mmCIF file of C-alpha atoms in Angstrom:
data_model
loop_
_atom_site.group_PDB
_atom_site.id
_atom_site.type_symbol
_atom_site.label_atom_id
_atom_site.label_comp_id
_atom_site.label_asym_id
_atom_site.label_seq_id
_atom_site.Cartn_x
_atom_site.Cartn_y
_atom_site.Cartn_z
ATOM 1 C CA MET G 1 68.244 50.722 73.681
ATOM 2 C CA ARG G 2 66.142 50.954 70.535
ATOM 3 C CA LEU G 3 67.367 48.893 67.603
ATOM 4 C CA PRO G 4 67.204 50.613 64.192
ATOM 5 C CA ILE G 5 64.779 49.269 61.619
ATOM 6 C CA GLN G 6 66.832 47.547 58.971
ATOM 7 C CA ARG G 7 66.110 48.215 55.331
ATOM 8 C CA THR G 8 64.537 45.332 53.410
ATOM 9 C CA PRO G 9 64.858 46.146 49.699
ATOM 10 C CA LYS G 10 62.414 44.478 47.316
ATOM 11 C CA LEU G 11 61.944 44.004 43.598
ATOM 12 C CA LEU G 12 59.735 46.464 41.730
ATOM 13 C CA ILE G 13 57.175 44.649 39.586
ATOM 14 C CA ALA G 14 53.888 46.130 38.325
ATOM 15 C CA GLY G 15 54.278 49.132 40.616
ATOM 16 C CA LYS G 16 54.532 46.966 43.737
ATOM 17 C CA PHE G 17 57.498 46.092 45.926
ATOM 18 C CA VAL G 18 57.730 42.315 46.153
ATOM 19 C CA ARG G 19 60.103 39.690 47.475
ATOM 20 C CA SER G 20 61.798 37.315 45.078
ATOM 21 C CA GLU G 21 59.580 34.404 44.120
ATOM 22 C CA GLY G 22 62.304 32.018 45.302
ATOM 23 C CA GLY G 23 62.667 33.783 48.640
ATOM 24 C CA HIS G 24 66.455 34.025 48.276
ATOM 25 C CA VAL G 25 68.576 37.097 48.956
ATOM 26 C CA LEU G 26 72.126 38.250 48.323
ATOM 27 C CA PRO G 27 74.172 40.542 50.581
ATOM 28 C CA ALA G 28 74.886 44.018 49.232
ATOM 29 C CA LEU G 29 78.416 44.741 50.427
ATOM 30 C CA SER G 30 80.363 47.940 50.915
ATOM 31 C CA PRO G 31 83.894 48.126 49.475
ATOM 32 C CA LYS G 32 85.150 47.125 52.954
ATOM 33 C CA GLY G 33 82.945 44.033 53.013
ATOM 34 C CA THR G 34 80.287 45.362 55.384
ATOM 35 C CA VAL G 35 76.791 44.030 54.711
ATOM 36 C CA LEU G 36 74.608 47.039 53.909
ATOM 37 C CA ALA G 37 71.409 45.113 53.186
ATOM 38 C CA ASN G 38 70.100 41.868 51.761
ATOM 39 C CA VAL G 39 68.699 42.297 48.260
ATOM 40 C CA PRO G 40 66.305 39.918 46.491
ATOM 41 C CA ARG G 41 67.811 37.318 44.157
ATOM 42 C CA ALA G 42 65.453 37.447 41.186
ATOM 43 C CA THR G 43 64.472 34.224 39.469
ATOM 44 C CA ARG G 44 63.162 33.438 36.006
ATOM 45 C CA LYS G 45 59.659 33.504 37.485
ATOM 46 C CA ASP G 46 60.272 37.072 38.673
ATOM 47 C CA LEU G 47 61.421 37.923 35.160
ATOM 48 C CA ARG G 48 58.256 36.459 33.672
ATOM 49 C CA ASP G 49 56.134 38.453 36.118
ATOM 50 C CA ALA G 50 58.035 41.618 35.174
ATOM 51 C CA VAL G 51 57.454 40.931 31.466
ATOM 52 C CA THR G 52 53.730 40.442 32.088
ATOM 53 C CA ALA G 53 53.597 43.759 33.941
ATOM 54 C CA ALA G 54 55.575 45.573 31.257
ATOM 55 C CA ARG G 55 53.406 44.144 28.474
ATOM 56 C CA GLY G 56 50.258 45.154 30.329
ATOM 57 C CA ALA G 57 51.491 48.751 30.581
ATOM 58 C CA ALA G 58 52.945 48.963 27.068
ATOM 59 C CA HIS G 59 49.840 50.079 25.185
ATOM 60 C CA SER G 60 48.825 52.859 27.575
ATOM 61 C CA TRP G 61 52.392 54.197 27.945
ATOM 62 C CA GLY G 62 53.029 54.038 24.207
ATOM 63 C CA SER G 63 49.749 55.880 23.596
ATOM 64 C CA VAL G 64 50.565 58.760 25.949
ATOM 65 C CA THR G 65 51.183 62.009 24.088
ATOM 66 C CA ALA G 66 54.838 62.856 23.558
ATOM 67 C CA TYR G 67 54.422 66.083 25.514
ATOM 68 C CA LEU G 68 52.947 64.296 28.535
ATOM 69 C CA ARG G 69 55.646 61.615 28.416
ATOM 70 C CA GLY G 70 58.253 64.357 28.583
ATOM 71 C CA GLN G 71 56.498 65.940 31.557
ATOM 72 C CA ILE G 72 56.467 62.599 33.367
ATOM 73 C CA LEU G 73 60.198 62.058 32.792
ATOM 74 C CA TYR G 74 60.854 65.596 33.979
ATOM 75 C CA ARG G 75 58.901 64.840 37.151
ATOM 76 C CA ALA G 76 61.098 61.781 37.749
ATOM 77 C CA ALA G 77 64.185 64.003 37.474
ATOM 78 C CA GLU G 78 62.597 66.474 39.882
ATOM 79 C CA MET G 79 61.953 63.761 42.471
ATOM 80 C CA LEU G 80 65.458 62.348 42.104
ATOM 81 C CA GLU G 81 66.938 65.776 42.705
ATOM 82 C CA HIS G 82 64.788 66.220 45.814
ATOM 83 C CA ARG G 83 66.217 62.973 47.204
ATOM 84 C CA ALA G 84 69.756 63.707 46.053
ATOM 85 C CA SER G 85 71.299 63.745 49.537
ATOM 86 C CA GLU G 86 69.891 60.299 50.298
ATOM 87 C CA MET G 87 71.143 58.958 46.987
ATOM 88 C CA VAL G 88 74.598 60.454 47.551
ATOM 89 C CA GLU G 89 74.850 58.626 50.875
ATOM 90 C CA GLU G 90 73.795 55.376 49.237
ATOM 91 C CA ILE G 91 76.310 55.666 46.401
ATOM 92 C CA THR G 92 79.071 56.563 48.833
ATOM 93 C CA ALA G 93 78.326 53.598 51.098
ATOM 94 C CA SER G 94 77.877 51.133 48.233
ATOM 95 C CA THR G 95 80.816 52.064 46.036
ATOM 96 C CA GLY G 96 83.298 53.987 48.181
ATOM 97 C CA ALA G 97 82.961 57.033 45.945
ATOM 98 C CA THR G 98 83.692 60.377 47.563
ATOM 99 C CA PRO G 99 80.654 62.513 48.436
ATOM 100 C CA ALA G 100 81.708 65.033 45.773
ATOM 101 C CA ALA G 101 81.864 62.331 43.087
ATOM 102 C CA ALA G 102 78.516 60.919 44.219
ATOM 103 C CA ARG G 103 76.915 64.368 44.037
ATOM 104 C CA ARG G 104 78.227 64.797 40.485
ATOM 105 C CA GLU G 105 76.801 61.406 39.527
ATOM 106 C CA VAL G 106 73.350 62.186 40.920
ATOM 107 C CA ALA G 107 73.357 65.612 39.229
ATOM 108 C CA ALA G 108 74.308 63.950 35.929
ATOM 109 C CA CYS G 109 71.406 61.499 36.360
ATOM 110 C CA CYS G 110 68.938 64.353 36.832
ATOM 111 C CA ASP G 111 70.330 66.200 33.820
ATOM 112 C CA ARG G 112 70.122 63.097 31.651
ATOM 113 C CA LEU G 113 66.481 62.502 32.529
ATOM 114 C CA VAL G 114 65.674 66.111 31.686
ATOM 115 C CA TYR G 115 67.627 65.858 28.431
ATOM 116 C CA PHE G 116 65.717 62.837 27.190
ATOM 117 C CA ALA G 117 62.451 64.287 28.485
ATOM 118 C CA GLY G 118 63.083 67.115 26.042
ATOM 119 C CA TRP G 119 63.417 64.658 23.160
ATOM 120 C CA THR G 120 60.004 63.048 23.552
ATOM 121 C CA ASP G 121 58.136 65.647 21.489
ATOM 122 C CA LYS G 122 61.012 66.232 19.051
ATOM 123 C CA LEU G 123 61.662 62.629 18.095
ATOM 124 C CA SER G 124 59.070 62.478 15.312
ATOM 125 C CA GLN G 125 60.089 65.864 13.923
ATOM 126 C CA VAL G 126 63.791 65.051 13.743
ATOM 127 C CA PHE G 127 63.769 61.381 12.767
ATOM 128 C CA GLY G 128 60.388 61.066 11.042
ATOM 129 C CA SER G 129 59.756 62.265 7.503
ATOM 130 C CA VAL G 130 57.215 63.176 4.870
ATOM 131 C CA ASN G 131 58.141 61.104 1.831
ATOM 132 C CA PRO G 132 57.712 62.120 -1.821
ATOM 133 C CA VAL G 133 55.544 59.584 -3.670
ATOM 134 C CA ALA G 134 54.349 59.314 -7.275
ATOM 135 C CA SER G 135 50.639 59.215 -6.416
ATOM 136 C CA PRO G 136 48.063 61.587 -4.875
ATOM 137 C CA HIS G 137 48.899 60.626 -1.281
ATOM 138 C CA PHE G 138 50.597 61.959 1.789
ATOM 139 C CA ASN G 139 53.229 59.462 2.916
ATOM 140 C CA PHE G 140 54.544 59.730 6.471
ATOM 141 C CA THR G 141 57.230 57.731 8.266
ATOM 142 C CA LEU G 142 57.046 58.018 12.058
ATOM 143 C CA PRO G 143 58.775 56.309 15.000
ATOM 144 C CA GLU G 144 56.684 54.085 17.271
ATOM 145 C CA PRO G 145 57.737 52.170 20.408
ATOM 146 C CA THR G 146 58.898 48.619 19.890
ATOM 147 C CA GLY G 147 57.285 47.413 23.136
ATOM 148 C CA VAL G 148 58.974 45.692 26.091
ATOM 149 C CA VAL G 149 62.704 46.316 26.523
ATOM 150 C CA ALA G 150 65.083 44.529 28.913
ATOM 151 C CA ILE G 151 68.020 46.629 30.136
ATOM 152 C CA PHE G 152 71.209 45.213 31.657
ATOM 153 C CA ALA G 153 73.194 47.750 33.676
ATOM 154 C CA PRO G 154 76.949 47.660 34.307
ATOM 155 C CA ASP G 155 78.484 47.410 37.765
ATOM 156 C CA SER G 156 80.151 50.812 37.759
ATOM 157 C CA PRO G 157 79.099 53.542 38.186
ATOM 158 C CA SER G 158 76.173 52.296 40.201
ATOM 159 C CA LEU G 159 73.474 54.770 39.082
ATOM 160 C CA LEU G 160 74.337 56.939 36.074
ATOM 161 C CA PRO G 161 74.499 54.078 33.513
ATOM 162 C CA LEU G 162 71.140 52.804 34.693
ATOM 163 C CA VAL G 163 69.503 56.187 34.119
ATOM 164 C CA SER G 164 71.378 56.709 30.843
ATOM 165 C CA LEU G 165 70.083 53.398 29.474
ATOM 166 C CA LEU G 166 66.547 53.739 30.846
ATOM 167 C CA ALA G 167 65.787 57.324 29.789
ATOM 168 C CA PRO G 168 65.941 56.800 25.988
ATOM 169 C CA VAL G 169 63.890 53.610 26.272
ATOM 170 C CA LEU G 170 61.111 55.439 28.139
ATOM 171 C CA ALA G 171 61.368 58.508 25.911
ATOM 172 C CA GLY G 172 60.600 56.310 22.914
ATOM 173 C CA GLY G 173 57.408 55.071 24.584
ATOM 174 C CA ASN G 174 58.629 51.619 25.616
ATOM 175 C CA THR G 175 58.206 49.827 28.918
ATOM 176 C CA ALA G 176 61.280 48.468 30.667
ATOM 177 C CA ILE G 177 62.672 45.653 32.762
ATOM 178 C CA LEU G 178 65.848 46.798 34.506
ATOM 179 C CA VAL G 179 68.387 44.207 35.612
ATOM 180 C CA ALA G 180 70.541 46.096 38.105
ATOM 181 C CA SER G 181 74.224 45.813 38.936
ATOM 182 C CA ASP G 182 75.349 42.608 40.649
ATOM 183 C CA LYS G 183 77.927 44.515 42.646
ATOM 184 C CA SER G 184 76.157 47.681 43.850
ATOM 185 C CA PRO G 185 72.381 47.207 43.578
ATOM 186 C CA LEU G 186 71.219 49.536 46.373
ATOM 187 C CA PRO G 187 71.288 52.831 44.408
ATOM 188 C CA ALA G 188 69.240 51.121 41.693
ATOM 189 C CA LEU G 189 66.697 49.944 44.253
ATOM 190 C CA THR G 190 66.368 53.458 45.651
ATOM 191 C CA LEU G 191 65.893 54.749 42.105
ATOM 192 C CA GLY G 192 63.099 52.194 41.744
ATOM 193 C CA GLU G 193 61.419 53.625 44.850
ATOM 194 C CA ILE G 194 61.673 57.120 43.376
ATOM 195 C CA LEU G 195 60.234 56.061 40.015
ATOM 196 C CA ALA G 196 57.425 54.077 41.648
ATOM 197 C CA THR G 197 56.274 57.173 43.531
ATOM 198 C CA SER G 198 56.612 59.513 40.548
ATOM 199 C CA ASP G 199 54.053 59.953 37.764
ATOM 200 C CA ILE G 200 55.392 56.950 35.806
ATOM 201 C CA PRO G 201 52.503 54.442 35.630
ATOM 202 C CA ALA G 202 52.762 51.046 37.313
ATOM 203 C CA GLY G 203 54.410 48.430 35.141
ATOM 204 C CA VAL G 204 56.257 50.887 32.914
ATOM 205 C CA VAL G 205 59.494 50.346 34.868
ATOM 206 C CA ASN G 206 60.204 47.021 36.581
ATOM 207 C CA LEU G 207 63.417 46.406 38.511
ATOM 208 C CA LEU G 208 65.183 43.112 39.221
ATOM 209 C CA THR G 209 68.276 42.474 41.339
ATOM 210 C CA GLY G 210 70.438 39.421 41.865
ATOM 211 C CA LYS G 211 72.723 37.630 39.418
ATOM 212 C CA ARG G 212 72.492 38.889 35.847
ATOM 213 C CA LEU G 213 73.575 35.570 34.374
ATOM 214 C CA GLU G 214 70.720 33.762 36.127
ATOM 215 C CA VAL G 215 68.096 35.685 34.144
ATOM 216 C CA SER G 216 70.044 36.459 30.963
ATOM 217 C CA ASP G 217 69.155 33.247 29.108
ATOM 218 C CA ALA G 218 65.463 33.544 29.960
ATOM 219 C CA THR G 219 65.536 37.219 28.929
ATOM 220 C CA ALA G 220 67.088 36.495 25.550
ATOM 221 C CA LYS G 221 64.649 33.675 24.770
ATOM 222 C CA HIS G 222 61.459 35.259 26.135
ATOM 223 C CA LEU G 223 59.101 35.744 23.208
ATOM 224 C CA ASP G 224 57.338 38.740 24.747
ATOM 225 C CA ILE G 225 60.490 40.852 25.147
ATOM 226 C CA ASN G 226 60.986 42.911 22.004
ATOM 227 C CA ALA G 227 64.481 44.297 22.559
ATOM 228 C CA ILE G 228 67.512 44.127 24.821
ATOM 229 C CA VAL G 229 69.801 47.034 25.694
ATOM 230 C CA ASP G 230 73.104 45.787 27.093
ATOM 231 C CA GLY G 231 75.259 48.338 28.884
ATOM 232 C CA THR G 232 77.467 45.898 30.776
ATOM 233 C CA GLY G 233 80.367 45.723 28.338
ATOM 234 C CA ASP G 234 80.615 42.050 29.389
ATOM 235 C CA HIS G 235 81.511 40.103 26.234
ATOM 236 C CA ALA G 236 80.399 36.751 27.668
ATOM 237 C CA LEU G 237 77.013 38.149 28.706
ATOM 238 C CA GLY G 238 76.638 39.954 25.393
ATOM 239 C CA ALA G 239 77.373 36.771 23.444
ATOM 240 C CA ALA G 240 74.828 34.836 25.520
ATOM 241 C CA LEU G 241 72.160 37.492 24.980
ATOM 242 C CA GLN G 242 72.781 37.684 21.242
ATOM 243 C CA SER G 243 72.747 33.916 20.905
ATOM 244 C CA GLY G 244 69.339 33.773 22.537
ATOM 245 C CA THR G 245 67.911 36.635 20.507
ATOM 246 C CA ALA G 246 68.764 34.767 17.311
ATOM 247 C CA LEU G 247 65.941 32.358 18.133
ATOM 248 C CA ASN G 248 63.224 35.006 18.023
ATOM 249 C CA LEU G 249 64.863 37.925 16.177
ATOM 250 C CA LYS G 250 64.496 40.446 18.997
ATOM 251 C CA ARG G 251 66.670 43.548 18.822
ATOM 252 C CA TYR G 252 69.966 43.706 20.664
ATOM 253 C CA ALA G 253 71.800 46.998 21.236
ATOM 254 C CA ALA G 254 75.090 47.416 23.107
ATOM 255 C CA HIS G 255 75.305 50.874 24.680
ATOM 256 C CA THR G 256 78.557 51.525 26.492
ATOM 257 C CA ALA G 257 80.359 54.705 27.490
ATOM 258 C CA PRO G 258 83.668 55.768 25.929
ATOM 259 C CA LYS G 259 86.415 54.519 28.265
ATOM 260 C CA GLY G 260 83.738 53.801 30.874
ATOM 261 C CA ASP G 261 82.982 57.511 31.341
ATOM 262 C CA TRP G 262 79.181 57.758 31.536
ATOM 263 C CA THR G 263 79.365 61.542 31.909
ATOM 264 C CA ASN G 264 80.680 61.696 28.333
ATOM 265 C CA PRO G 265 78.347 63.642 25.984
ATOM 266 C CA ALA G 266 78.288 60.541 23.768
ATOM 267 C CA CYS G 267 75.889 59.054 26.328
ATOM 268 C CA ASP G 268 73.451 61.864 25.534
ATOM 269 C CA ASN G 269 73.073 60.444 22.047
ATOM 270 C CA PRO G 270 69.419 60.776 20.956
ATOM 271 C CA ARG G 271 70.028 57.980 18.459
ATOM 272 C CA TRP G 272 70.003 55.606 21.411
ATOM 273 C CA ILE G 273 66.237 56.144 21.327
ATOM 274 C CA LEU G 274 66.126 54.750 17.790
ATOM 275 C CA ASP G 275 67.442 51.357 18.914
ATOM 276 C CA THR G 276 64.116 50.647 20.600
ATOM 277 C CA VAL G 277 61.619 52.189 18.184
ATOM 278 C CA GLU G 278 60.119 50.952 14.933
ATOM 279 C CA PHE G 279 59.547 53.193 11.935
ATOM 280 C CA LYS G 280 56.031 52.877 10.530
ATOM 281 C CA THR G 281 54.907 54.347 7.224
ATOM 282 C CA ALA G 282 51.338 55.540 6.657
ATOM 283 C CA TRP G 283 49.604 56.565 3.405
ATOM 284 C CA HIS G 284 46.736 59.066 3.303
ATOM 285 C CA PRO G 285 44.914 60.196 0.177
ATOM 286 C CA ILE G 286 45.277 63.880 -0.627
ATOM 287 C CA GLY G 287 42.018 65.821 -0.259
ATOM 288 C CA VAL G 288 40.329 63.272 2.013
#
Protein backbone atom coordinates (compact mmCIF):
# COMPACT_ATOMS: atom_id res chain seq x y z
CA MET A 1 0.00 0.00 0.00
CA ARG A 2 1.34 3.42 -0.95
CA LEU A 3 1.47 5.95 1.86
CA PRO A 4 0.35 9.49 0.94
CA ILE A 5 2.94 12.25 0.94
CA GLN A 6 2.23 14.42 3.94
CA ARG A 7 2.18 18.17 3.55
CA THR A 8 5.08 20.03 5.17
CA PRO A 9 4.12 23.72 5.30
CA LYS A 10 6.94 26.26 5.51
CA LEU A 11 7.39 29.95 6.18
CA LEU A 12 7.51 32.32 3.22
CA ILE A 13 10.52 34.63 3.44
CA ALA A 14 12.13 36.47 0.50
CA GLY A 15 10.11 34.42 -1.97
CA LYS A 16 11.42 31.11 -0.61
CA PHE A 17 9.74 28.46 1.52
CA VAL A 18 11.89 27.87 4.58
CA ARG A 19 11.70 26.00 7.86
CA SER A 20 11.69 27.91 11.11
CA GLU A 21 15.17 28.91 12.22
CA GLY A 22 14.56 27.15 15.54
CA GLY A 23 13.37 23.97 13.85
CA HIS A 24 10.22 23.82 15.99
CA VAL A 25 6.70 23.12 14.75
CA LEU A 26 3.17 23.35 16.07
CA PRO A 27 0.27 21.04 15.15
CA ALA A 28 -2.50 22.58 13.06
CA LEU A 29 -5.65 20.98 14.42
CA SER A 30 -9.12 20.51 13.01
CA PRO A 31 -12.10 21.45 15.20
CA LYS A 32 -12.28 17.75 16.20
CA GLY A 33 -8.64 17.73 17.29
CA THR A 34 -7.23 15.88 14.29
CA VAL A 35 -3.70 16.91 13.34
CA LEU A 36 -3.87 18.28 9.79
CA ALA A 37 -0.21 19.27 9.50
CA ASN A 38 2.73 20.57 11.48
CA VAL A 39 3.38 24.25 10.85
CA PRO A 40 6.62 26.12 11.56
CA ARG A 41 6.90 27.98 14.86
CA ALA A 42 8.51 31.25 13.81
CA THR A 43 11.17 32.80 16.02
CA ARG A 44 12.48 36.32 16.39
CA LYS A 45 15.29 35.36 14.01
CA ASP A 46 12.68 34.42 11.39
CA LEU A 47 11.06 37.80 11.96
CA ARG A 48 14.36 39.58 11.44
CA ASP A 49 14.95 37.64 8.22
CA ALA A 50 11.46 38.59 7.02
CA VAL A 51 12.13 42.27 7.79
CA THR A 52 15.39 42.13 5.85
CA ALA A 53 13.57 40.62 2.87
CA ALA A 54 10.75 43.15 3.06
CA ARG A 55 13.17 46.07 3.31
CA GLY A 56 15.14 44.77 0.34
CA ALA A 57 11.97 44.67 -1.78
CA ALA A 58 10.50 47.95 -0.53
CA HIS A 59 12.16 50.34 -2.97
CA SER A 60 11.38 48.38 -6.14
CA TRP A 61 7.78 47.63 -5.10
CA GLY A 62 7.16 51.21 -4.01
CA SER A 63 8.58 52.44 -7.33
CA VAL A 64 6.30 50.26 -9.47
CA THR A 65 3.72 52.30 -11.36
CA ALA A 66 0.29 52.39 -9.74
CA TYR A 67 -1.25 50.80 -12.83
CA LEU A 68 1.17 47.87 -12.79
CA ARG A 69 0.69 47.37 -9.04
CA GLY A 70 -3.04 47.09 -9.66
CA GLN A 71 -2.46 44.54 -12.42
CA ILE A 72 -0.28 42.46 -10.10
CA LEU A 73 -2.92 42.46 -7.34
CA TYR A 74 -5.54 41.51 -9.91
CA ARG A 75 -3.36 38.59 -10.98
CA ALA A 76 -3.18 37.42 -7.36
CA ALA A 77 -6.99 37.46 -7.21
CA GLU A 78 -7.12 35.52 -10.47
CA MET A 79 -4.81 32.82 -9.14
CA LEU A 80 -6.72 32.56 -5.87
CA GLU A 81 -9.95 32.07 -7.76
CA HIS A 82 -8.36 29.34 -9.89
CA ARG A 83 -7.41 27.48 -6.70
CA ALA A 84 -10.72 28.19 -4.97
CA SER A 85 -11.76 24.54 -4.62
CA GLU A 86 -8.49 23.68 -2.88
CA MET A 87 -8.84 26.65 -0.56
CA VAL A 88 -12.45 25.75 0.25
CA GLU A 89 -11.34 22.27 1.32
CA GLU A 90 -8.61 23.74 3.49
CA ILE A 91 -10.92 26.21 5.22
CA THR A 92 -13.51 23.51 5.79
CA ALA A 93 -10.98 21.11 7.32
CA SER A 94 -9.27 23.78 9.43
CA THR A 95 -12.28 25.62 10.80
CA GLY A 96 -15.30 23.33 10.45
CA ALA A 97 -17.03 25.85 8.21
CA THR A 98 -19.56 24.45 5.77
CA PRO A 99 -18.43 24.21 2.13
CA ALA A 100 -20.96 26.91 1.21
CA ALA A 101 -19.58 29.30 3.84
CA ALA A 102 -16.01 28.52 2.76
CA ARG A 103 -16.87 29.23 -0.88
CA ARG A 104 -18.37 32.59 0.13
CA GLU A 105 -15.22 33.43 2.08
CA VAL A 106 -12.90 32.61 -0.82
CA ALA A 107 -15.11 34.58 -3.24
CA ALA A 108 -15.02 37.56 -0.85
CA CYS A 109 -11.21 37.32 -0.74
CA CYS A 110 -10.99 37.45 -4.53
CA ASP A 111 -13.39 40.39 -4.67
CA ARG A 112 -11.44 42.29 -2.02
CA LEU A 113 -8.16 41.88 -3.88
CA VAL A 114 -9.79 43.14 -7.06
CA TYR A 115 -11.35 46.06 -5.19
CA PHE A 116 -8.06 47.28 -3.77
CA ALA A 117 -6.31 46.59 -7.07
CA GLY A 118 -8.68 49.16 -8.53
CA TRP A 119 -7.60 51.74 -5.95
CA THR A 120 -3.90 51.68 -6.79
CA ASP A 121 -4.14 54.21 -9.63
CA LYS A 122 -6.90 56.27 -7.99
CA LEU A 123 -5.26 56.80 -4.62
CA SER A 124 -3.28 59.89 -5.62
CA GLN A 125 -6.24 61.42 -7.45
CA VAL A 126 -8.66 61.01 -4.56
CA PHE A 127 -6.45 61.65 -1.54
CA GLY A 128 -3.69 63.79 -3.06
CA SER A 129 -4.13 67.48 -3.82
CA VAL A 130 -2.83 70.51 -5.65
CA ASN A 131 -2.46 73.19 -3.00
CA PRO A 132 -2.96 76.94 -3.48
CA VAL A 133 0.20 78.85 -2.51
CA ALA A 134 1.11 82.54 -2.45
CA SER A 135 4.14 82.21 -4.73
CA PRO A 136 4.80 81.26 -8.38
CA HIS A 137 4.93 77.51 -7.68
CA PHE A 138 2.95 74.37 -8.19
CA ASN A 139 2.47 72.66 -4.83
CA PHE A 140 1.47 69.00 -4.80
CA THR A 141 0.69 66.67 -1.90
CA LEU A 142 0.87 62.99 -2.83
CA PRO A 143 0.72 59.69 -0.91
CA GLU A 144 3.86 57.55 -0.77
CA PRO A 145 4.38 54.13 0.87
CA THR A 146 5.62 54.17 4.43
CA GLY A 147 7.81 51.08 3.91
CA VAL A 148 7.70 47.78 5.81
CA VAL A 149 4.41 46.89 7.49
CA ALA A 150 3.77 44.04 9.95
CA ILE A 151 0.23 42.61 9.87
CA PHE A 152 -1.32 40.54 12.66
CA ALA A 153 -4.33 38.49 11.54
CA PRO A 154 -7.20 37.34 13.77
CA ASP A 155 -8.06 33.69 14.35
CA SER A 156 -11.46 33.77 12.68
CA PRO A 157 -12.28 33.74 9.84
CA SER A 158 -9.10 32.05 8.75
CA LEU A 159 -8.55 33.75 5.36
CA LEU A 160 -10.73 36.79 4.65
CA PRO A 161 -9.25 39.04 7.39
CA LEU A 162 -5.76 38.23 6.19
CA VAL A 163 -6.58 39.32 2.64
CA SER A 164 -8.56 42.34 3.87
CA LEU A 165 -5.58 43.58 5.90
CA LEU A 166 -2.93 42.75 3.30
CA ALA A 167 -4.59 44.22 0.19
CA PRO A 168 -4.60 47.90 1.29
CA VAL A 169 -1.02 47.62 2.52
CA LEU A 170 0.16 46.33 -0.88
CA ALA A 171 -2.06 48.76 -2.78
CA GLY A 172 -0.27 51.63 -1.05
CA GLY A 173 3.10 50.32 -2.25
CA ASN A 174 4.31 48.82 1.03
CA THR A 175 5.93 45.47 1.66
CA ALA A 176 4.44 43.19 4.30
CA ILE A 177 5.19 40.68 7.02
CA LEU A 178 2.09 38.62 7.75
CA VAL A 179 1.74 36.94 11.14
CA ALA A 180 -0.98 34.35 10.56
CA SER A 181 -3.66 32.99 12.86
CA ASP A 182 -2.48 30.86 15.78
CA LYS A 183 -5.57 28.70 15.52
CA SER A 184 -6.05 28.04 11.79
CA PRO A 185 -2.80 28.79 9.94
CA LEU A 186 -3.16 26.41 6.98
CA PRO A 187 -5.34 28.63 4.74
CA ALA A 188 -2.83 31.44 5.28
CA LEU A 189 0.04 29.17 4.27
CA THR A 190 -1.78 28.15 1.10
CA LEU A 191 -2.40 31.83 0.36
CA GLY A 192 1.35 32.35 0.74
CA GLU A 193 1.97 29.65 -1.87
CA ILE A 194 -0.46 31.37 -4.23
CA LEU A 195 1.13 34.80 -3.74
CA ALA A 196 4.66 33.40 -4.13
CA THR A 197 3.77 31.98 -7.54
CA SER A 198 1.90 35.09 -8.71
CA ASP A 199 3.49 38.23 -10.15
CA ILE A 200 4.17 39.70 -6.69
CA PRO A 201 7.97 40.06 -6.43
CA ALA A 202 9.94 38.06 -3.87
CA GLY A 203 10.13 39.74 -0.49
CA VAL A 204 7.04 41.89 -0.96
CA VAL A 205 4.93 39.47 1.10
CA ASN A 206 6.51 37.38 3.87
CA LEU A 207 4.47 34.97 5.98
CA LEU A 208 5.14 33.73 9.51
CA THR A 209 3.21 31.15 11.54
CA GLY A 210 3.41 30.06 15.15
CA LYS A 211 2.57 32.00 18.31
CA ARG A 212 1.78 35.66 17.74
CA LEU A 213 2.88 36.67 21.22
CA GLU A 214 6.34 35.18 20.65
CA VAL A 215 7.11 37.67 17.88
CA SER A 216 4.93 40.60 18.94
CA ASP A 217 7.49 42.27 21.21
CA ALA A 218 10.27 41.97 18.63
CA THR A 219 7.89 43.31 15.95
CA ALA A 220 6.93 46.36 17.98
CA LYS A 221 10.53 47.22 18.85
CA HIS A 222 12.15 46.46 15.48
CA LEU A 223 13.55 49.72 14.14
CA ASP A 224 13.18 48.71 10.49
CA ILE A 225 9.43 48.07 10.66
CA ASN A 226 7.60 51.28 9.84
CA ALA A 227 4.02 50.37 10.76
CA ILE A 228 1.87 47.70 12.36
CA VAL A 229 -1.67 46.78 11.31
CA ASP A 230 -3.43 44.82 14.06
CA GLY A 231 -6.59 42.98 13.07
CA THR A 232 -6.72 40.59 16.01
CA GLY A 233 -9.04 42.57 18.27
CA ASP A 234 -6.92 41.17 21.14
CA HIS A 235 -6.61 43.99 23.70
CA ALA A 236 -3.60 42.43 25.43
CA LEU A 237 -1.73 42.01 22.14
CA GLY A 238 -2.73 45.49 21.02
CA ALA A 239 -1.46 47.02 24.26
CA ALA A 240 1.85 45.16 23.93
CA LEU A 241 2.29 46.30 20.33
CA GLN A 242 1.47 49.92 21.13
CA SER A 243 3.79 49.92 24.12
CA GLY A 244 6.65 48.77 21.93
CA THR A 245 5.91 51.23 19.15
CA ALA A 246 6.20 54.10 21.63
CA LEU A 247 9.95 53.47 21.69
CA ASN A 248 10.46 54.19 18.00
CA LEU A 249 7.27 56.04 16.98
CA LYS A 250 6.17 53.54 14.35
CA ARG A 251 2.55 53.68 13.24
CA TYR A 252 -0.04 51.42 14.81
CA ALA A 253 -3.47 50.89 13.24
CA ALA A 254 -6.21 48.62 14.59
CA HIS A 255 -8.42 47.35 11.76
CA THR A 256 -11.28 45.16 12.92
CA ALA A 257 -14.59 44.21 11.35
CA PRO A 258 -17.94 45.38 12.75
CA LYS A 259 -19.20 42.58 15.01
CA GLY A 260 -16.51 40.32 13.56
CA ASP A 261 -18.16 40.29 10.12
CA TRP A 262 -15.31 40.66 7.62
CA THR A 263 -17.75 40.60 4.70
CA ASN A 264 -19.08 43.96 5.93
CA PRO A 265 -18.57 46.77 3.37
CA ALA A 266 -16.75 48.69 6.11
CA CYS A 267 -13.80 46.37 5.44
CA ASP A 268 -13.65 47.74 1.89
CA ASN A 269 -12.68 51.11 3.33
CA PRO A 270 -10.07 52.72 1.04
CA ARG A 271 -8.97 54.85 3.99
CA TRP A 272 -7.33 51.73 5.38
CA ILE A 273 -4.70 52.39 2.71
CA LEU A 274 -3.95 55.77 4.29
CA ASP A 275 -2.85 54.18 7.57
CA THR A 276 0.31 52.92 5.86
CA VAL A 277 1.19 55.79 3.53
CA GLU A 278 2.95 59.09 4.11
CA PHE A 279 1.85 62.33 2.48
CA LYS A 280 4.74 64.18 0.83
CA THR A 281 4.53 67.73 -0.48
CA ALA A 282 6.58 68.89 -3.47
CA TRP A 283 7.13 72.43 -4.81
CA HIS A 284 7.85 73.16 -8.47
CA PRO A 285 8.42 76.59 -9.96
CA ILE A 286 5.83 77.66 -12.51
CA GLY A 287 7.22 77.93 -16.05
CA VAL A 288 10.25 75.70 -15.42
